[in-house]
Amino acid sequence: MQHRYQEHVDVLIVGGGFGGFYAARQLERSLSGRQRHRVLLVAEENFFLFSPLLAEAASGTLEPRHAVIPLRSQLHSTEVVAGRVSEIDLDRRLARVLDKAGQEQEVLFRSVVLAPGSVPSTLPVPGLAEEAVSFKSLPDAIWLRNRVLAQMEAAEASHDPAARRELLTFTFVGGGYAGVEALAELESLAQVAARHYHRLLPEDMRWVLVEATHTLLPGISKRLARYTERQLRLRGIELHLSSRLKSCVDGWIELDDGTPRYRSGTLVWTTGQRASPLVASAGLPLDERGRVIVDDHLRVKGHADTYAVGDCAAVPDPTGGICPATAQHAMRQGSLAGRNVASDYGMGEPAPFTYRTRGMAVTLGNGKGTAQVGPATFTGPLAWWMGRSYHLLMMPGAARRARIVSDWTLGVLFPRDISQLGALGRPTPLPSPRPSTGAG
Ligand SMILES: Cc1cc2nc3c(=O)[nH]c(=O)nc-3n(C[C@H](O)[C@H](O)[C@H](O)COP(=O)(O)OP(=O)(O)OC[C@H]3O[C@@H](n4cnc5c(N)ncnc54)[C@H](O)[C@@H]3O)c2cc1C
């Protein structure tokens, strides 16, 4: 039977990603006075996923566990509930939370920071729901890594060249940084692994990237976009720019650019994100992309003590327009929301959001990358190293940083692990008891 109970807290934080985690961290610092305030953070998992490292976790250059930060070990006075906020009523200041024990909690709060992030946005493409996977969570990354290796095992065993080609065709839709990094890193894993498969031929493998606009990495400098295209083409990756997926029923890929239709064993959808549906259900003012409209102090218009940050929020960019949906913005917005909530409780002064994009780094696998810092652009191993160093600096916790450095160092000294651990997470059932023979 489902139990229900009620909690009264001062601040509720919804989401334990970049926005929610940094809001909690800042509140711990700002509210550390004598008066005790209860801050409760609800997140679907008990860890914070450092998504800029997701592609490396997929390709095996980083142990997947090292791309996440356990919330409980990094947050000290914040109470953490692993569960889902299913409903928020801002007039009653009440949230319903379904926790991992299957209980429904009613949380009554004085202030709330909304940071539930975004979800993949799909289009009505025939076959998409059945055939495509996303690349957003740790399970997605682990699944894709195992998928690449499982497809290689199956292809190695197959005597039919057409079946081998289909098994080893990987199509990615979306040429933003998530799609480019995921494809580039996984292709580099496949290249490394292919050396150990004696029957696979280079022409068996096909990697395809489809992007609707005329350039990869929209928003990055033209020089870096061109460099990325050149690098991927040099590795034999097929790029289809200004092209859209029309259909993928039964794995048959049809693009609208005249490419002959082909079968793809794996289809990854990395294009487009939309704000978490939770914010729409809360009856908040939304922009045309479903993000909560907030002012420069991250307060939701017309709702006192309600803040929204990260991918679910339309935050005014100090350089004009709306801030891009990136980790670097979400973490700074989270910290600022924490500071502004604390000021509502008489601790410190509120401040507006003034952060301007500093740069961007994209890893392309094989020790290559692109990076942009202000107007300066970098390519190749230097950019790759800059990206890695930046992410390392941003990673909270010395222990996590040390583990990442150790993974990267071991990766230089030893070959990549190509074990296929697809059965992970599924315990082996015990065999049925043998019928009794009657003997002793
Ligand atoms: C593959 C990939 C690579 C990326 N690389 C980069 C990069 O290199 N640089 C960069 O700046 N940005 C990058 N980004 C973008 C960046 O990850 C996001 O902009 C950032 O995570 C947004 O932070 P957030 O807090 O809004 O959401 P998230 O970090 O996604 O966190 C959302 C949190 O809310 C929780 N949640 C959701 N719904 C509920 C609910 N109903 N109840 C309770 N909890 C809920 C989730 O469990 C999660 O804890 C990348 C994104 C992806 C997918």
Coordinates of C-alpha atoms and ligand atoms in Angstrom, one line a residue:
M1 CA 0.0 0.0 0.0
Q2 CA 1.2 3.5 -0.8
H3 CA 1.9 5.6 2.3
R4 CA 1.5 9.4 2.3
Y5 CA 3.2 11.9 4.5
Q6 CA 3.9 15.6 4.7
E7 CA 7.1 17.6 5.0
H8 CA 7.4 21.3 5.7
V9 CA 10.6 22.9 4.3
D10 CA 11.9 26.4 3.8
V11 CA 13.3 25.8 0.3
L12 CA 12.5 23.1 -2.2
I13 CA 14.9 22.5 -5.1
V14 CA 13.5 20.4 -8.0
G15 CA 16.3 18.7 -9.9
G16 CA 19.8 17.6 -9.0
G17 CA 21.6 18.6 -12.2
F18 CA 23.8 21.7 -12.9
G19 CA 21.1 24.1 -11.8
G20 CA 19.7 22.3 -8.8
F21 CA 23.1 21.1 -7.4
Y22 CA 24.7 24.5 -7.5
A23 CA 21.6 26.2 -6.0
A24 CA 21.8 23.8 -3.1
R25 CA 25.6 24.4 -2.7
Q26 CA 25.1 28.1 -2.7
L27 CA 22.2 27.9 -0.2
E28 CA 24.4 25.8 2.1
R29 CA 27.0 28.6 2.1
S30 CA 24.6 31.5 2.3
L31 CA 22.2 30.1 4.9
S32 CA 24.9 28.9 7.2
G33 CA 24.0 31.4 10.0
R34 CA 22.6 30.5 13.4
Q35 CA 19.0 30.1 12.2
R36 CA 18.4 26.6 10.8
H37 CA 16.6 26.5 7.4
R38 CA 15.5 23.3 5.9
V39 CA 16.5 22.9 2.3
L40 CA 15.2 19.8 0.4
L41 CA 16.5 18.7 -3.0
V42 CA 14.5 16.2 -5.0
A43 CA 16.1 14.6 -8.0
E44 CA 15.2 11.5 -10.0
E45 CA 18.6 9.9 -9.2
N46 CA 20.9 10.3 -6.2
F47 CA 23.7 11.6 -8.4
F48 CA 24.4 14.7 -10.6
L49 CA 25.3 13.8 -14.1
F50 CA 28.2 15.8 -15.5
S51 CA 26.9 15.6 -19.1
P52 CA 29.9 17.3 -20.8
L53 CA 31.7 14.0 -20.0
L54 CA 28.9 11.7 -21.2
A55 CA 30.5 11.0 -24.6
E56 CA 33.7 10.0 -23.0
A57 CA 31.8 7.7 -20.6
A58 CA 30.2 6.1 -23.7
S59 CA 33.5 5.6 -25.5
G60 CA 35.2 4.1 -22.5
T61 CA 38.0 6.8 -22.2
L62 CA 36.3 7.5 -18.8
E63 CA 34.7 5.0 -16.4
P64 CA 31.0 5.9 -16.5
R65 CA 30.7 6.1 -12.7
H66 CA 33.3 8.9 -12.8
A67 CA 31.0 11.2 -15.0
V68 CA 28.6 11.5 -12.0
I69 CA 28.8 13.1 -8.6
P70 CA 26.9 11.5 -5.7
L71 CA 24.6 14.3 -4.4
R72 CA 24.8 13.1 -0.7
S73 CA 28.5 13.2 -0.5
Q74 CA 28.8 16.7 -2.0
L75 CA 25.9 18.3 -0.2
H76 CA 26.1 18.4 3.6
S77 CA 23.1 20.2 5.2
T78 CA 20.7 19.8 2.2
E79 CA 18.3 17.0 2.6
V80 CA 18.1 14.8 -0.6
V81 CA 15.2 12.8 -1.7
A82 CA 15.7 10.5 -4.7
G83 CA 12.3 10.6 -6.4
R84 CA 10.1 12.5 -8.9
V85 CA 8.1 15.6 -8.4
S86 CA 4.9 14.7 -10.1
E87 CA 3.0 17.9 -9.4
I88 CA 3.6 21.4 -8.1
D89 CA 0.9 23.8 -6.9
L90 CA 2.4 27.2 -6.5
D91 CA -0.7 28.8 -5.0
R92 CA -0.7 26.3 -2.2
R93 CA 3.1 26.0 -2.2
L94 CA 2.8 22.3 -2.3
A95 CA 4.7 19.7 -4.3
R96 CA 3.9 16.0 -4.6
V97 CA 6.9 13.7 -4.6
L98 CA 7.0 10.0 -5.4
D99 CA 10.0 8.6 -3.7
K100 CA 12.0 5.4 -4.4
A101 CA 10.1 3.6 -1.7
G102 CA 6.9 4.1 -3.7
Q103 CA 5.6 6.6 -1.1
E104 CA 3.9 9.8 -2.0
Q105 CA 5.2 12.8 0.0
E106 CA 3.5 16.2 0.1
V107 CA 6.1 18.8 0.5
L108 CA 5.0 22.2 1.7
F109 CA 7.6 24.9 1.0
R110 CA 8.2 28.7 1.4
S111 CA 10.4 29.1 -1.6
V112 CA 11.2 26.9 -4.7
V113 CA 14.0 26.7 -7.2
L114 CA 12.9 24.8 -10.3
A115 CA 15.7 23.1 -12.2
P116 CA 14.2 19.9 -13.7
G117 CA 16.2 20.5 -17.0
S118 CA 14.9 19.4 -20.4
V119 CA 13.7 16.3 -22.2
P120 CA 14.5 15.2 -25.8
S121 CA 12.0 16.8 -28.3
T122 CA 11.0 14.5 -31.1
L123 CA 9.2 15.0 -34.4
P124 CA 6.4 12.9 -36.0
V125 CA 8.9 10.9 -38.1
P126 CA 7.5 7.4 -38.9
G127 CA 9.3 4.8 -37.0
L128 CA 11.2 7.2 -34.7
A129 CA 9.6 6.1 -31.4
E130 CA 10.3 2.4 -32.1
E131 CA 13.8 2.7 -33.6
A132 CA 15.6 5.6 -32.1
V133 CA 17.4 6.1 -28.8
S134 CA 18.5 9.3 -27.2
F135 CA 21.8 10.4 -25.8
K136 CA 21.2 12.3 -22.6
S137 CA 21.5 10.0 -19.6
L138 CA 24.2 7.7 -18.2
P139 CA 22.1 4.6 -19.1
D140 CA 22.0 6.0 -22.7
A141 CA 25.8 6.2 -22.8
I142 CA 26.3 2.8 -21.3
W143 CA 23.7 1.2 -23.6
L144 CA 25.3 2.8 -26.7
R145 CA 28.8 1.6 -25.8
N146 CA 27.5 -1.9 -25.3
R147 CA 25.4 -1.6 -28.5
V148 CA 28.5 -0.7 -30.6
L149 CA 30.4 -3.6 -29.2
A150 CA 27.5 -6.1 -29.4
Q151 CA 26.9 -5.1 -33.1
M152 CA 30.6 -5.8 -33.8
E153 CA 30.4 -9.2 -32.2
A154 CA 27.3 -10.1 -34.2
A155 CA 28.9 -8.8 -37.4
E156 CA 32.1 -10.8 -36.8
A157 CA 29.9 -13.9 -36.5
S158 CA 27.9 -13.2 -39.7
H159 CA 28.8 -14.5 -43.1
D160 CA 26.4 -12.3 -45.0
P161 CA 28.1 -9.0 -46.1
A162 CA 24.7 -7.1 -46.3
A163 CA 23.8 -8.2 -42.7
R164 CA 27.3 -7.1 -41.5
R165 CA 26.9 -3.7 -43.1
E166 CA 23.4 -3.2 -41.6
L167 CA 24.7 -4.3 -38.1
L168 CA 27.6 -1.9 -38.4
T169 CA 25.6 1.1 -39.7
F170 CA 25.2 3.8 -37.0
T171 CA 23.1 6.9 -37.8
F172 CA 23.0 10.0 -35.6
V173 CA 20.4 12.7 -36.2
G174 CA 21.5 16.1 -34.8
G175 CA 24.8 17.8 -35.4
G176 CA 24.9 19.9 -32.2
Y177 CA 27.6 19.2 -29.6
A178 CA 25.8 16.2 -28.1
G179 CA 25.4 14.5 -31.4
V180 CA 28.9 15.3 -32.8
E181 CA 30.7 14.3 -29.5
A182 CA 28.7 11.1 -29.1
L183 CA 29.3 10.0 -32.7
A184 CA 32.9 11.0 -32.8
E185 CA 33.8 9.3 -29.5
L186 CA 31.8 6.1 -30.3
E187 CA 33.4 5.9 -33.8
S188 CA 36.8 6.2 -32.2
L189 CA 35.9 3.3 -29.9
A190 CA 34.8 1.2 -32.9
Q191 CA 38.0 1.9 -34.7
V192 CA 40.1 0.8 -31.7
A193 CA 37.9 -2.3 -31.1
A194 CA 38.0 -3.2 -34.9
R195 CA 41.7 -4.2 -34.6
H196 CA 40.6 -7.1 -32.5
Y197 CA 38.0 -8.4 -34.9
H198 CA 39.7 -10.4 -37.6
R199 CA 36.8 -10.8 -40.0
L200 CA 35.5 -7.3 -40.1
L201 CA 36.5 -5.1 -43.0
P202 CA 36.7 -1.3 -43.0
E203 CA 33.9 -1.1 -45.6
D204 CA 31.6 -3.0 -43.3
M205 CA 31.4 0.0 -41.0
R206 CA 29.2 3.0 -41.8
W207 CA 28.8 6.1 -39.5
V208 CA 26.3 8.7 -40.7
L209 CA 25.5 12.2 -39.2
V210 CA 22.4 14.0 -40.3
E211 CA 21.9 17.7 -39.5
A212 CA 19.0 19.9 -40.6
T213 CA 20.9 23.1 -40.9
H214 CA 23.8 23.8 -43.3
T215 CA 26.5 23.5 -40.6
L216 CA 27.6 21.3 -37.7
L217 CA 27.7 22.8 -34.2
P218 CA 25.4 25.7 -34.8
G219 CA 26.5 28.7 -32.8
I220 CA 30.2 27.9 -32.9
S221 CA 32.6 29.9 -35.1
K222 CA 32.6 29.0 -38.8
R223 CA 36.3 28.0 -38.7
L224 CA 35.6 25.5 -36.0
A225 CA 32.5 24.1 -37.7
R226 CA 34.5 23.6 -40.9
Y227 CA 37.4 22.0 -39.1
T228 CA 35.0 19.6 -37.4
E229 CA 33.4 18.7 -40.7
R230 CA 36.8 18.1 -42.3
Q231 CA 38.0 15.9 -39.4
L232 CA 34.9 13.8 -39.4
R233 CA 35.0 13.3 -43.2
L234 CA 38.7 12.4 -43.1
R235 CA 37.7 9.6 -40.7
G236 CA 35.2 8.3 -43.3
I237 CA 32.1 9.6 -41.4
E238 CA 29.3 10.5 -43.8
L239 CA 27.9 14.0 -43.2
H240 CA 24.5 15.0 -44.5
L241 CA 24.0 18.7 -43.9
S242 CA 20.7 20.6 -44.7
S243 CA 19.1 17.1 -44.5
R244 CA 16.3 15.7 -42.5
L245 CA 15.2 12.3 -41.4
K246 CA 11.9 11.5 -43.2
S247 CA 11.3 7.9 -42.0
C248 CA 13.0 5.1 -40.2
V249 CA 10.4 2.4 -40.2
D250 CA 12.0 -1.1 -39.4
G251 CA 15.4 0.5 -39.5
W252 CA 15.1 1.7 -43.1
I253 CA 16.5 5.3 -43.1
E254 CA 15.0 7.7 -45.5
L255 CA 16.5 11.2 -45.7
D256 CA 15.0 14.1 -47.6
D257 CA 18.3 15.0 -49.5
G258 CA 18.0 12.2 -52.1
T259 CA 20.4 9.7 -50.4
P260 CA 19.3 6.2 -51.4
R261 CA 17.4 4.7 -48.4
Y262 CA 19.5 2.3 -46.3
R263 CA 19.2 0.1 -43.3
S264 CA 20.8 1.2 -40.1
G265 CA 21.2 -1.1 -37.1
T266 CA 21.4 1.8 -34.7
L267 CA 19.7 5.2 -34.8
V268 CA 20.5 7.9 -32.2
W269 CA 18.3 11.0 -32.0
T270 CA 20.2 13.9 -30.4
T271 CA 18.4 16.8 -32.0
G272 CA 16.4 19.3 -30.0
Q273 CA 15.5 19.6 -26.3
R274 CA 12.4 21.0 -24.7
A275 CA 11.9 22.2 -21.2
S276 CA 10.7 19.5 -18.7
P277 CA 6.9 19.0 -18.9
L278 CA 6.8 19.6 -15.1
V279 CA 7.0 23.4 -15.6
A280 CA 4.2 23.5 -18.1
S281 CA 2.0 21.5 -15.7
A282 CA 2.7 24.0 -13.0
G283 CA 0.8 26.8 -14.9
L284 CA 3.8 29.1 -15.1
P285 CA 4.4 31.7 -17.8
L286 CA 6.2 30.0 -20.7
D287 CA 8.0 31.2 -23.8
E288 CA 7.4 29.7 -27.3
R289 CA 9.9 26.8 -26.4
G290 CA 8.1 25.9 -23.2
R291 CA 10.7 27.5 -20.9
V292 CA 9.6 29.4 -17.8
I293 CA 9.9 33.1 -18.2
V294 CA 12.1 34.6 -15.5
D295 CA 13.5 38.1 -14.8
D296 CA 17.2 38.9 -14.6
H297 CA 17.1 37.8 -10.9
L298 CA 15.7 34.4 -12.0
R299 CA 12.4 35.0 -10.4
V300 CA 9.3 33.8 -12.2
K301 CA 7.0 36.6 -13.2
G302 CA 3.9 36.9 -10.9
H303 CA 5.0 34.1 -8.5
A304 CA 6.8 35.4 -5.3
D305 CA 9.5 33.1 -4.0
T306 CA 9.6 31.0 -7.2
Y307 CA 12.9 30.8 -9.1
A308 CA 13.7 28.8 -12.3
V309 CA 17.1 28.0 -13.7
G310 CA 18.9 25.9 -16.3
D311 CA 17.4 24.3 -19.4
C312 CA 13.8 24.7 -18.2
A313 CA 14.1 28.5 -17.9
A314 CA 14.2 31.4 -20.4
V315 CA 16.8 33.6 -18.6
P316 CA 17.6 37.0 -20.2
D317 CA 21.2 36.9 -21.6
P318 CA 23.1 40.0 -20.7
T319 CA 24.3 40.2 -24.3
G320 CA 20.7 40.1 -25.6
G321 CA 18.2 37.4 -26.2
I322 CA 17.9 34.3 -24.0
C323 CA 20.8 32.3 -22.5
P324 CA 21.8 29.2 -24.4
A325 CA 21.0 25.8 -22.7
T326 CA 24.4 24.9 -21.5
A327 CA 26.0 23.6 -18.3
Q328 CA 28.1 26.7 -17.9
H329 CA 24.9 28.8 -17.7
A330 CA 22.9 26.4 -15.7
M331 CA 25.5 26.1 -12.9
R332 CA 25.9 29.9 -12.6
Q333 CA 22.1 30.4 -12.7
G334 CA 21.8 27.8 -9.9
S335 CA 24.4 29.5 -7.7
L336 CA 22.7 32.9 -8.3
A337 CA 19.2 31.5 -7.5
G338 CA 20.7 30.1 -4.2
R339 CA 22.1 33.5 -3.4
N340 CA 18.8 35.3 -4.2
V341 CA 16.7 32.9 -2.2
A342 CA 19.0 33.4 0.7
S343 CA 18.6 37.1 0.4
D344 CA 14.8 36.6 0.7
Y345 CA 15.6 35.1 4.2
G346 CA 17.7 38.2 5.1
M347 CA 21.1 36.7 4.3
G348 CA 23.1 38.7 1.8
E349 CA 22.1 40.9 -1.1
P350 CA 20.3 39.8 -4.3
A351 CA 22.0 40.2 -7.7
P352 CA 21.1 40.0 -11.3
F353 CA 22.4 37.4 -13.8
T354 CA 25.4 38.9 -15.6
Y355 CA 27.4 35.9 -16.8
R356 CA 28.5 36.0 -20.5
T357 CA 29.4 32.9 -22.4
R358 CA 33.1 32.3 -22.0
G359 CA 33.6 29.7 -24.7
M360 CA 32.9 26.2 -25.8
A361 CA 34.9 23.0 -26.2
V362 CA 33.9 19.9 -28.3
T363 CA 35.8 16.6 -28.2
L364 CA 36.1 14.7 -31.4
G365 CA 37.8 11.6 -30.0
N366 CA 41.3 10.4 -31.1
G367 CA 42.9 13.2 -29.0
K368 CA 41.3 15.9 -31.2
G369 CA 38.8 18.7 -30.5
T370 CA 37.8 22.3 -31.1
A371 CA 37.6 25.1 -28.6
Q372 CA 36.5 28.7 -28.6
V373 CA 37.5 31.1 -25.9
G374 CA 36.0 34.5 -26.5
P375 CA 37.1 35.4 -30.1
A376 CA 40.1 33.0 -30.1
T377 CA 39.6 29.6 -31.7
F378 CA 41.7 26.4 -31.2
T379 CA 41.7 23.1 -33.0
G380 CA 43.4 19.7 -32.7
P381 CA 45.2 18.2 -29.7
L382 CA 45.5 21.6 -28.0
A383 CA 41.8 22.2 -28.1
W384 CA 41.1 18.7 -26.9
W385 CA 43.5 19.2 -23.9
M386 CA 41.8 22.6 -23.2
G387 CA 38.4 21.1 -23.2
R388 CA 39.5 18.3 -20.8
S389 CA 41.2 20.7 -18.5
Y390 CA 38.2 23.0 -18.3
H391 CA 35.8 20.1 -17.5
L392 CA 38.2 18.8 -14.9
L393 CA 38.3 22.2 -13.2
M394 CA 34.6 22.5 -13.3
M395 CA 34.1 19.0 -11.8
P396 CA 33.1 19.3 -8.1
G397 CA 35.0 17.2 -5.5
A398 CA 38.8 16.5 -5.4
A399 CA 38.1 12.7 -5.3
R400 CA 36.2 12.7 -8.5
R401 CA 38.8 14.9 -10.2
A402 CA 41.5 12.5 -9.1
R403 CA 39.6 9.5 -10.5
I404 CA 39.1 11.2 -13.8
V405 CA 42.8 12.1 -14.1
S406 CA 43.7 8.5 -13.3
D407 CA 41.3 7.2 -16.0
W408 CA 42.8 9.6 -18.6
T409 CA 46.4 8.7 -17.6
L410 CA 45.7 5.0 -17.8
G411 CA 44.1 5.6 -21.2
V412 CA 47.4 7.0 -22.4
L413 CA 49.4 4.0 -21.1
F414 CA 47.0 1.1 -21.9
P415 CA 44.6 0.2 -24.7
R416 CA 40.8 0.8 -24.2
D417 CA 38.7 -1.9 -22.6
I418 CA 36.4 -3.4 -25.3
S419 CA 34.4 -5.9 -23.1
Q420 CA 30.8 -5.9 -24.0
L421 CA 28.9 -5.6 -20.7
G422 CA 25.3 -5.5 -22.1
A423 CA 24.0 -7.9 -19.4
L424 CA 25.0 -5.5 -16.7
G425 CA 22.2 -4.6 -14.3
R426 CA 20.3 -7.8 -15.0
P427 CA 21.2 -10.4 -12.3
T428 CA 21.3 -14.0 -13.5
P429 CA 18.2 -15.9 -12.3
L430 CA 18.9 -19.0 -10.2
P431 CA 18.2 -22.3 -12.0
S432 CA 15.0 -24.1 -11.1
P433 CA 15.5 -26.7 -8.3
R434 CA 16.3 -30.2 -9.7
P435 CA 13.4 -32.7 -9.2
S436 CA 14.1 -34.8 -6.2
T437 CA 15.4 -38.3 -7.0
G438 CA 14.4 -39.6 -3.7
A439 CA 17.9 -40.7 -3.0
G440 CA 19.3 -39.4 0.4
Ligands
LIG1 C1 25.3 14.7 -24.2 C2 25.3 16.1 -23.7 C3 26.5 16.8 -23.7 C4 26.6 18.1 -23.2 N1 27.7 18.8 -23.2 C5 27.8 20.0 -22.8 C6 29.0 20.7 -22.8 O1 30.1 20.2 -23.2 N2 29.1 22.0 -22.2 C7 27.9 22.6 -21.8 O2 28.0 23.7 -21.3 N3 26.7 22.0 -21.8 C8 26.6 20.7 -22.3 N4 25.4 20.0 -22.3 C9 24.2 20.7 -21.8 C10 24.1 20.7 -20.3 O3 24.2 19.3 -19.9 C11 22.7 21.2 -19.9 O4 22.6 22.5 -20.4 C12 22.6 21.2 -18.4 O5 22.7 19.9 -17.9 C13 21.4 21.9 -17.9 O6 21.3 21.9 -16.5 P1 19.9 21.7 -15.7 O7 20.2 21.7 -14.3 O8 18.9 22.6 -16.3 O9 19.4 20.2 -16.1 P2 20.1 18.8 -15.9 O10 21.5 18.9 -15.6 O11 19.6 17.9 -17.0 O12 19.4 18.3 -14.5 C14 18.0 18.1 -14.4 C15 17.8 17.4 -13.1 O13 16.4 17.4 -12.8 C16 16.0 16.1 -12.4 N5 14.5 16.0 -12.7 C17 13.9 16.1 -13.9 N6 12.6 16.0 -13.8 C18 12.4 15.9 -12.5 C19 11.2 15.7 -11.7 N7 10.0 15.7 -12.2 N8 11.3 15.5 -10.4 C20 12.6 15.5 -9.8 N9 13.7 15.7 -10.5 C21 13.6 15.9 -11.8 C22 16.9 15.2 -13.2 O14 16.9 13.9 -12.6 C23 18.2 16.0 -13.0 O15 18.7 15.7 -11.8 C24 25.4 18.7 -22.8 C25 24.2 18.0 -22.7 C26 24.1 16.7 -23.2 C27 22.8 15.9 -23.2

